[in-house]
Structure formats: C-alpha cells, structure tokens
Amino acid sequence: MDEWSGVEAIAAAVGAATGIGGLVVASVANRRTKQANKFAKAANDLAAEALGKAREANDIAEHANKLSEEANSIAVHEAAKQRDPSHVEWRAKWDQETSIVTVTNHGRDVAVNTTVLVKRDEVEEVVTPNGRIARLESFVIVFPELPQQRQDHALIEDLAIRQARADRMFRPPTQFGISVAFDIRWFSEIGNPRQQTLKIFIS
C-alpha cells in the first residue's frame, strides 16, 4: 500500500464514523422532538379539559343564579299575595221587564278572569264575562225563558182559581218566581283566587 492509499483509507474511515455519529445525533434529536410534541399535546389536552370544566362550572353557576333569582321572584310574589288588599264586591239587580240580571262590581278593585256558575232549580250554567271587570262595571245574565214561564204560570193559576170557585173552595194565589244562585269566581290582579255567592229571587 502506498502512502496515498493509506491516507484515503483513513479519510474514508473518519467519514464513515462521522456519518454514523450524525445519524445517531439525528435519531436522538428526532426522538426528543417526538417526546416534546407528545408532552405538548398532553398539555394542550389538559388545558382543553380544564377549559371545558371551567365552562361547565360557569354554566352551573349561571344556572344556580337564575334559579336563585326565580326563587326570590316567587317569594316576593307569594309575599305580595299574602298581603293582597284587593276588594271586589258583587251586587245583582233583577229587571222583570227585560228578564235580565245585572251583576255589578261595587268594590274598589278589578276582577280578573271572572266566571259565574248560575244555579236555578236543577239547572246549572257557566257564564264567562269579559276578562277584566273594574269598579262599577257590570255584566248581564239573560233569562229568555222567563216571560213564557210567567205567562204559563198566570194561565194555570187563573184556571186553578176558577176551578176552586166552582167547587166553592178558597184557593190563595201563588206567586211565580224562582230562586237563582250566582257562584262568582275571579282572580285579583296579583293572582289570588276569590269567590262570592249571590242569591236572588226572580219572577
């Protein structure tokens, strides 16, 4: 082997060693990069999870605040209902000529969502006036059958009296009319249920 051949062999050996060293360094660097990426991903996942839990906790807190506000509102409303000073007083007036009963609010406050259960003999009927009835406002209930019933009663009464006279008996006249009950139910303006019953004789 000449001198130059020896030099080339040494150079080749050094180059190979350098290449192997470079590969080793690159491999280690690549592995560390992957580990760093893995750690970074884990950190990001933890951060995302923490953010999600923070949002969830915030939603729970907002919901709790809303429930608290609703509870406070209900409590205030219930307290107001307990102190409800509303006053509604109904009075009924019968008009024989028109066969109409006029029911008037003589109280100082408004009646809301009023309904009336009309009871006469074995008959019951529900009447629903306007939604709000203020002081001195009225609603009417018509009895269209009354004129005919009154006429029939007068005819039967006349025949009965004539028959009694023919039989030389005394028969006192009987008055025509029926008792009617009005079961009135309504709400005060803050939602308290109220009830009043009126009874009148219509003829």
C-alpha atoms as a PDB file:
ATOM      1  CA  MET A   1       0.000   0.000   0.000  1.00  0.00           C
ATOM      2  CA  ASP A   2       1.378   3.371  -0.936  1.00  0.00           C
ATOM      3  CA  GLU A   3       1.183   6.488   1.134  1.00  0.00           C
ATOM      4  CA  TRP A   4      -1.806   7.947  -0.663  1.00  0.00           C
ATOM      5  CA  SER A   5      -3.823   4.790  -0.349  1.00  0.00           C
ATOM      6  CA  GLY A   6      -3.312   4.821   3.399  1.00  0.00           C
ATOM      7  CA  VAL A   7      -4.457   8.423   3.623  1.00  0.00           C
ATOM      8  CA  GLU A   8      -7.599   7.648   1.629  1.00  0.00           C
ATOM      9  CA  ALA A   9      -8.392   4.700   3.843  1.00  0.00           C
ATOM     10  CA  ILE A  10      -8.052   6.809   6.958  1.00  0.00           C
ATOM     11  CA  ALA A  11     -10.206   9.551   5.430  1.00  0.00           C
ATOM     12  CA  ALA A  12     -12.855   7.017   4.487  1.00  0.00           C
ATOM     13  CA  ALA A  13     -12.869   5.572   7.987  1.00  0.00           C
ATOM     14  CA  VAL A  14     -13.194   9.016   9.537  1.00  0.00           C
ATOM     15  CA  GLY A  15     -16.018   9.906   7.132  1.00  0.00           C
ATOM     16  CA  ALA A  16     -17.915   6.738   7.969  1.00  0.00           C
ATOM     17  CA  ALA A  17     -17.550   7.368  11.670  1.00  0.00           C
ATOM     18  CA  THR A  18     -18.749  10.916  11.226  1.00  0.00           C
ATOM     19  CA  GLY A  19     -21.768   9.753   9.233  1.00  0.00           C
ATOM     20  CA  ILE A  20     -22.722   7.211  11.881  1.00  0.00           C
ATOM     21  CA  GLY A  21     -22.367   9.841  14.583  1.00  0.00           C
ATOM     22  CA  GLY A  22     -24.574  12.207  12.631  1.00  0.00           C
ATOM     23  CA  LEU A  23     -27.236   9.516  12.275  1.00  0.00           C
ATOM     24  CA  VAL A  24     -27.139   8.843  15.997  1.00  0.00           C
ATOM     25  CA  VAL A  25     -27.450  12.534  16.819  1.00  0.00           C
ATOM     26  CA  ALA A  26     -30.317  12.941  14.333  1.00  0.00           C
ATOM     27  CA  SER A  27     -32.125   9.930  15.772  1.00  0.00           C
ATOM     28  CA  VAL A  28     -31.820  11.232  19.319  1.00  0.00           C
ATOM     29  CA  ALA A  29     -32.986  14.678  18.245  1.00  0.00           C
ATOM     30  CA  ASN A  30     -35.949  13.179  16.382  1.00  0.00           C
ATOM     31  CA  ARG A  31     -36.947  11.089  19.403  1.00  0.00           C
ATOM     32  CA  ARG A  32     -36.743  14.107  21.677  1.00  0.00           C
ATOM     33  CA  THR A  33     -38.817  16.132  19.242  1.00  0.00           C
ATOM     34  CA  LYS A  34     -41.492  13.440  19.257  1.00  0.00           C
ATOM     35  CA  GLN A  35     -41.445  13.355  23.042  1.00  0.00           C
ATOM     36  CA  ALA A  36     -41.705  17.132  23.167  1.00  0.00           C
ATOM     37  CA  ASN A  37     -44.638  17.026  20.756  1.00  0.00           C
ATOM     38  CA  LYS A  38     -46.254  14.315  22.860  1.00  0.00           C
ATOM     39  CA  PHE A  39     -45.823  16.366  26.011  1.00  0.00           C
ATOM     40  CA  ALA A  40     -47.117  19.447  24.251  1.00  0.00           C
ATOM     41  CA  LYS A  41     -50.206  17.544  23.043  1.00  0.00           C
ATOM     42  CA  ALA A  42     -50.825  16.215  26.539  1.00  0.00           C
ATOM     43  CA  ALA A  43     -50.504  19.735  27.913  1.00  0.00           C
ATOM     44  CA  ASN A  44     -52.934  21.019  25.286  1.00  0.00           C
ATOM     45  CA  ASP A  45     -55.392  18.232  26.110  1.00  0.00           C
ATOM     46  CA  LEU A  46     -55.175  19.066  29.798  1.00  0.00           C
ATOM     47  CA  ALA A  47     -55.662  22.738  29.039  1.00  0.00           C
ATOM     48  CA  ALA A  48     -58.699  21.966  26.852  1.00  0.00           C
ATOM     49  CA  GLU A  49     -60.166  19.721  29.554  1.00  0.00           C
ATOM     50  CA  ALA A  50     -59.582  22.399  32.177  1.00  0.00           C
ATOM     51  CA  LEU A  51     -61.231  24.976  29.921  1.00  0.00           C
ATOM     52  CA  GLY A  52     -64.220  22.667  29.391  1.00  0.00           C
ATOM     53  CA  LYS A  53     -64.607  22.121  33.122  1.00  0.00           C
ATOM     54  CA  ALA A  54     -64.308  25.842  33.727  1.00  0.00           C
ATOM     55  CA  ARG A  55     -67.074  26.499  31.208  1.00  0.00           C
ATOM     56  CA  GLU A  56     -69.196  23.762  32.769  1.00  0.00           C
ATOM     57  CA  ALA A  57     -68.658  25.271  36.214  1.00  0.00           C
ATOM     58  CA  ASN A  58     -69.583  28.685  34.839  1.00  0.00           C
ATOM     59  CA  ASP A  59     -72.780  27.285  33.288  1.00  0.00           C
ATOM     60  CA  ILE A  60     -73.678  25.647  36.598  1.00  0.00           C
ATOM     61  CA  ALA A  61     -73.063  28.915  38.421  1.00  0.00           C
ATOM     62  CA  GLU A  62     -75.216  30.843  35.934  1.00  0.00           C
ATOM     63  CA  HIS A  63     -78.000  28.253  36.254  1.00  0.00           C
ATOM     64  CA  ALA A  64     -77.785  28.448  40.049  1.00  0.00           C
ATOM     65  CA  ASN A  65     -78.004  32.239  39.886  1.00  0.00           C
ATOM     66  CA  LYS A  66     -81.035  32.007  37.619  1.00  0.00           C
ATOM     67  CA  LEU A  67     -82.740  29.558  39.981  1.00  0.00           C
ATOM     68  CA  SER A  68     -81.954  31.858  42.886  1.00  0.00           C
ATOM     69  CA  GLU A  69     -83.456  34.834  41.054  1.00  0.00           C
ATOM     70  CA  GLU A  70     -86.571  32.822  40.199  1.00  0.00           C
ATOM     71  CA  ALA A  71     -86.900  31.672  43.805  1.00  0.00           C
ATOM     72  CA  ASN A  72     -86.582  35.255  45.018  1.00  0.00           C
ATOM     73  CA  SER A  73     -89.179  36.388  42.492  1.00  0.00           C
ATOM     74  CA  ILE A  74     -91.583  33.653  43.603  1.00  0.00           C
ATOM     75  CA  ALA A  75     -91.014  34.540  47.249  1.00  0.00           C
ATOM     76  CA  VAL A  76     -91.719  38.212  46.573  1.00  0.00           C
ATOM     77  CA  HIS A  77     -94.840  37.324  44.583  1.00  0.00           C
ATOM     78  CA  GLU A  78     -96.117  34.984  47.299  1.00  0.00           C
ATOM     79  CA  ALA A  79     -95.498  37.616  49.956  1.00  0.00           C
ATOM     80  CA  ALA A  80     -97.458  40.113  47.877  1.00  0.00           C
ATOM     81  CA  LYS A  81    -100.309  37.611  47.528  1.00  0.00           C
ATOM     82  CA  GLN A  82    -100.395  37.161  51.294  1.00  0.00           C
ATOM     83  CA  ARG A  83    -100.768  40.927  51.678  1.00  0.00           C
ATOM     84  CA  ASP A  84    -103.306  41.194  48.841  1.00  0.00           C
ATOM     85  CA  PRO A  85    -105.639  44.059  49.827  1.00  0.00           C
ATOM     86  CA  SER A  86    -107.870  43.814  46.744  1.00  0.00           C
ATOM     87  CA  HIS A  87    -111.575  44.366  47.285  1.00  0.00           C
ATOM     88  CA  VAL A  88    -114.312  43.262  44.895  1.00  0.00           C
ATOM     89  CA  GLU A  89    -117.965  43.151  45.961  1.00  0.00           C
ATOM     90  CA  TRP A  90    -120.704  41.941  43.632  1.00  0.00           C
ATOM     91  CA  ARG A  91    -124.332  43.076  43.677  1.00  0.00           C
ATOM     92  CA  ALA A  92    -127.133  41.736  41.493  1.00  0.00           C
ATOM     93  CA  LYS A  93    -130.231  43.549  40.221  1.00  0.00           C
ATOM     94  CA  TRP A  94    -133.203  41.889  38.534  1.00  0.00           C
ATOM     95  CA  ASP A  95    -135.165  43.639  35.775  1.00  0.00           C
ATOM     96  CA  GLN A  96    -138.509  41.906  35.261  1.00  0.00           C
ATOM     97  CA  GLU A  97    -139.334  43.755  32.057  1.00  0.00           C
ATOM     98  CA  THR A  98    -136.213  42.588  30.244  1.00  0.00           C
ATOM     99  CA  SER A  99    -135.680  39.324  32.206  1.00  0.00           C
ATOM    100  CA  ILE A 100    -132.085  40.356  32.788  1.00  0.00           C
ATOM    101  CA  VAL A 101    -129.935  40.180  35.914  1.00  0.00           C
ATOM    102  CA  THR A 102    -127.226  42.841  36.034  1.00  0.00           C
ATOM    103  CA  VAL A 103    -124.246  41.995  38.242  1.00  0.00           C
ATOM    104  CA  THR A 104    -122.047  44.966  39.160  1.00  0.00           C
ATOM    105  CA  ASN A 105    -118.643  45.209  40.802  1.00  0.00           C
ATOM    106  CA  HIS A 106    -119.125  47.629  43.707  1.00  0.00           C
ATOM    107  CA  GLY A 107    -115.645  47.034  45.099  1.00  0.00           C
ATOM    108  CA  ARG A 108    -112.666  49.306  44.581  1.00  0.00           C
ATOM    109  CA  ASP A 109    -110.510  46.870  42.561  1.00  0.00           C
ATOM    110  CA  VAL A 110    -110.532  44.918  39.321  1.00  0.00           C
ATOM    111  CA  ALA A 111    -111.809  41.350  38.990  1.00  0.00           C
ATOM    112  CA  VAL A 112    -109.799  39.266  36.510  1.00  0.00           C
ATOM    113  CA  ASN A 113    -110.931  36.147  34.583  1.00  0.00           C
ATOM    114  CA  THR A 114    -114.385  36.115  36.122  1.00  0.00           C
ATOM    115  CA  THR A 115    -116.633  33.069  35.719  1.00  0.00           C
ATOM    116  CA  VAL A 116    -120.171  32.602  37.029  1.00  0.00           C
ATOM    117  CA  LEU A 117    -121.951  29.346  37.799  1.00  0.00           C
ATOM    118  CA  VAL A 118    -125.692  30.072  37.559  1.00  0.00           C
ATOM    119  CA  LYS A 119    -127.835  27.636  39.561  1.00  0.00           C
ATOM    120  CA  ARG A 120    -131.626  27.551  39.288  1.00  0.00           C
ATOM    121  CA  ASP A 121    -133.714  24.518  40.222  1.00  0.00           C
ATOM    122  CA  GLU A 122    -131.798  21.575  38.762  1.00  0.00           C
ATOM    123  CA  VAL A 123    -130.167  23.615  36.006  1.00  0.00           C
ATOM    124  CA  GLU A 124    -126.572  24.847  36.135  1.00  0.00           C
ATOM    125  CA  GLU A 125    -124.944  27.079  33.542  1.00  0.00           C
ATOM    126  CA  VAL A 126    -121.471  28.604  33.332  1.00  0.00           C
ATOM    127  CA  VAL A 127    -121.231  32.199  32.151  1.00  0.00           C
ATOM    128  CA  THR A 128    -117.914  33.837  31.265  1.00  0.00           C
ATOM    129  CA  PRO A 129    -117.999  37.663  31.209  1.00  0.00           C
ATOM    130  CA  ASN A 130    -115.210  39.896  29.901  1.00  0.00           C
ATOM    131  CA  GLY A 131    -111.678  39.264  31.158  1.00  0.00           C
ATOM    132  CA  ARG A 132    -111.402  42.343  33.429  1.00  0.00           C
ATOM    133  CA  ILE A 133    -114.266  43.948  35.332  1.00  0.00           C
ATOM    134  CA  ALA A 134    -113.335  47.211  37.023  1.00  0.00           C
ATOM    135  CA  ARG A 135    -115.159  49.142  39.720  1.00  0.00           C
ATOM    136  CA  LEU A 136    -118.815  49.873  38.792  1.00  0.00           C
ATOM    137  CA  GLU A 137    -118.538  47.818  35.623  1.00  0.00           C
ATOM    138  CA  SER A 138    -121.189  45.156  35.073  1.00  0.00           C
ATOM    139  CA  PHE A 139    -122.082  42.015  33.205  1.00  0.00           C
ATOM    140  CA  VAL A 140    -125.571  40.717  32.454  1.00  0.00           C
ATOM    141  CA  ILE A 141    -127.204  37.308  32.569  1.00  0.00           C
ATOM    142  CA  VAL A 142    -130.337  36.877  30.467  1.00  0.00           C
ATOM    143  CA  PHE A 143    -133.220  34.547  31.279  1.00  0.00           C
ATOM    144  CA  PRO A 144    -135.107  34.447  27.956  1.00  0.00           C
ATOM    145  CA  GLU A 145    -137.423  31.654  29.110  1.00  0.00           C
ATOM    146  CA  LEU A 146    -138.906  33.699  31.980  1.00  0.00           C
ATOM    147  CA  PRO A 147    -141.615  35.614  30.024  1.00  0.00           C
ATOM    148  CA  GLN A 148    -143.139  32.417  28.661  1.00  0.00           C
ATOM    149  CA  GLN A 149    -142.903  30.693  32.048  1.00  0.00           C
ATOM    150  CA  ARG A 150    -144.558  33.683  33.680  1.00  0.00           C
ATOM    151  CA  GLN A 151    -147.364  33.610  31.122  1.00  0.00           C
ATOM    152  CA  ASP A 152    -147.880  29.859  31.540  1.00  0.00           C
ATOM    153  CA  HIS A 153    -147.971  30.238  35.312  1.00  0.00           C
ATOM    154  CA  ALA A 154    -150.584  33.005  35.094  1.00  0.00           C
ATOM    155  CA  LEU A 155    -152.791  30.861  32.844  1.00  0.00           C
ATOM    156  CA  ILE A 156    -152.542  27.812  35.113  1.00  0.00           C
ATOM    157  CA  GLU A 157    -153.156  29.977  38.179  1.00  0.00           C
ATOM    158  CA  ASP A 158    -156.273  31.512  36.638  1.00  0.00           C
ATOM    159  CA  LEU A 159    -157.707  28.094  35.756  1.00  0.00           C
ATOM    160  CA  ALA A 160    -156.974  26.770  39.248  1.00  0.00           C
ATOM    161  CA  ILE A 161    -158.717  29.724  40.918  1.00  0.00           C
ATOM    162  CA  ARG A 162    -161.770  29.370  38.650  1.00  0.00           C
ATOM    163  CA  GLN A 163    -161.978  25.685  39.470  1.00  0.00           C
ATOM    164  CA  ALA A 164    -161.723  26.402  43.184  1.00  0.00           C
ATOM    165  CA  ARG A 165    -164.559  28.923  42.954  1.00  0.00           C
ATOM    166  CA  ALA A 166    -166.703  26.439  41.076  1.00  0.00           C
ATOM    167  CA  ASP A 167    -166.054  23.950  43.862  1.00  0.00           C
ATOM    168  CA  ARG A 168    -166.848  26.679  46.408  1.00  0.00           C
ATOM    169  CA  MET A 169    -163.360  26.453  47.794  1.00  0.00           C
ATOM    170  CA  PHE A 170    -160.883  29.161  48.611  1.00  0.00           C
ATOM    171  CA  ARG A 171    -157.557  28.907  46.877  1.00  0.00           C
ATOM    172  CA  PRO A 172    -154.989  31.615  47.598  1.00  0.00           C
ATOM    173  CA  PRO A 173    -152.935  32.742  44.600  1.00  0.00           C
ATOM    174  CA  THR A 174    -149.372  31.557  44.281  1.00  0.00           C
ATOM    175  CA  GLN A 175    -146.524  33.782  43.242  1.00  0.00           C
ATOM    176  CA  PHE A 176    -144.450  32.922  40.217  1.00  0.00           C
ATOM    177  CA  GLY A 177    -140.708  33.010  40.549  1.00  0.00           C
ATOM    178  CA  ILE A 178    -137.536  31.028  41.063  1.00  0.00           C
ATOM    179  CA  SER A 179    -134.546  31.357  43.346  1.00  0.00           C
ATOM    180  CA  VAL A 180    -131.272  31.755  41.500  1.00  0.00           C
ATOM    181  CA  ALA A 181    -127.767  31.468  42.928  1.00  0.00           C
ATOM    182  CA  PHE A 182    -124.741  33.045  41.275  1.00  0.00           C
ATOM    183  CA  ASP A 183    -121.453  31.427  42.297  1.00  0.00           C
ATOM    184  CA  ILE A 184    -118.973  34.073  41.134  1.00  0.00           C
ATOM    185  CA  ARG A 185    -115.262  33.281  40.972  1.00  0.00           C
ATOM    186  CA  TRP A 186    -112.426  35.539  39.885  1.00  0.00           C
ATOM    187  CA  PHE A 187    -108.782  36.443  40.490  1.00  0.00           C
ATOM    188  CA  SER A 188    -107.296  39.569  41.980  1.00  0.00           C
ATOM    189  CA  GLU A 189    -104.799  41.462  39.866  1.00  0.00           C
ATOM    190  CA  ILE A 190    -101.869  39.681  41.551  1.00  0.00           C
ATOM    191  CA  GLY A 191    -103.378  36.233  41.054  1.00  0.00           C
ATOM    192  CA  ASN A 192    -105.255  35.397  44.254  1.00  0.00           C
ATOM    193  CA  PRO A 193    -108.481  33.406  43.725  1.00  0.00           C
ATOM    194  CA  ARG A 194    -111.671  34.957  45.079  1.00  0.00           C
ATOM    195  CA  GLN A 195    -115.278  33.773  45.389  1.00  0.00           C
ATOM    196  CA  GLN A 196    -118.676  35.236  46.269  1.00  0.00           C
ATOM    197  CA  THR A 197    -122.173  33.742  46.091  1.00  0.00           C
ATOM    198  CA  LEU A 198    -125.278  35.836  45.405  1.00  0.00           C
ATOM    199  CA  LYS A 199    -128.858  34.605  45.778  1.00  0.00           C
ATOM    200  CA  ILE A 200    -131.848  36.435  44.362  1.00  0.00           C
ATOM    201  CA  PHE A 201    -135.495  35.704  43.608  1.00  0.00           C
ATOM    202  CA  ILE A 202    -136.558  36.409  40.038  1.00  0.00           C
ATOM    203  CA  SER A 203    -140.151  36.497  38.897  1.00  0.00           C
END
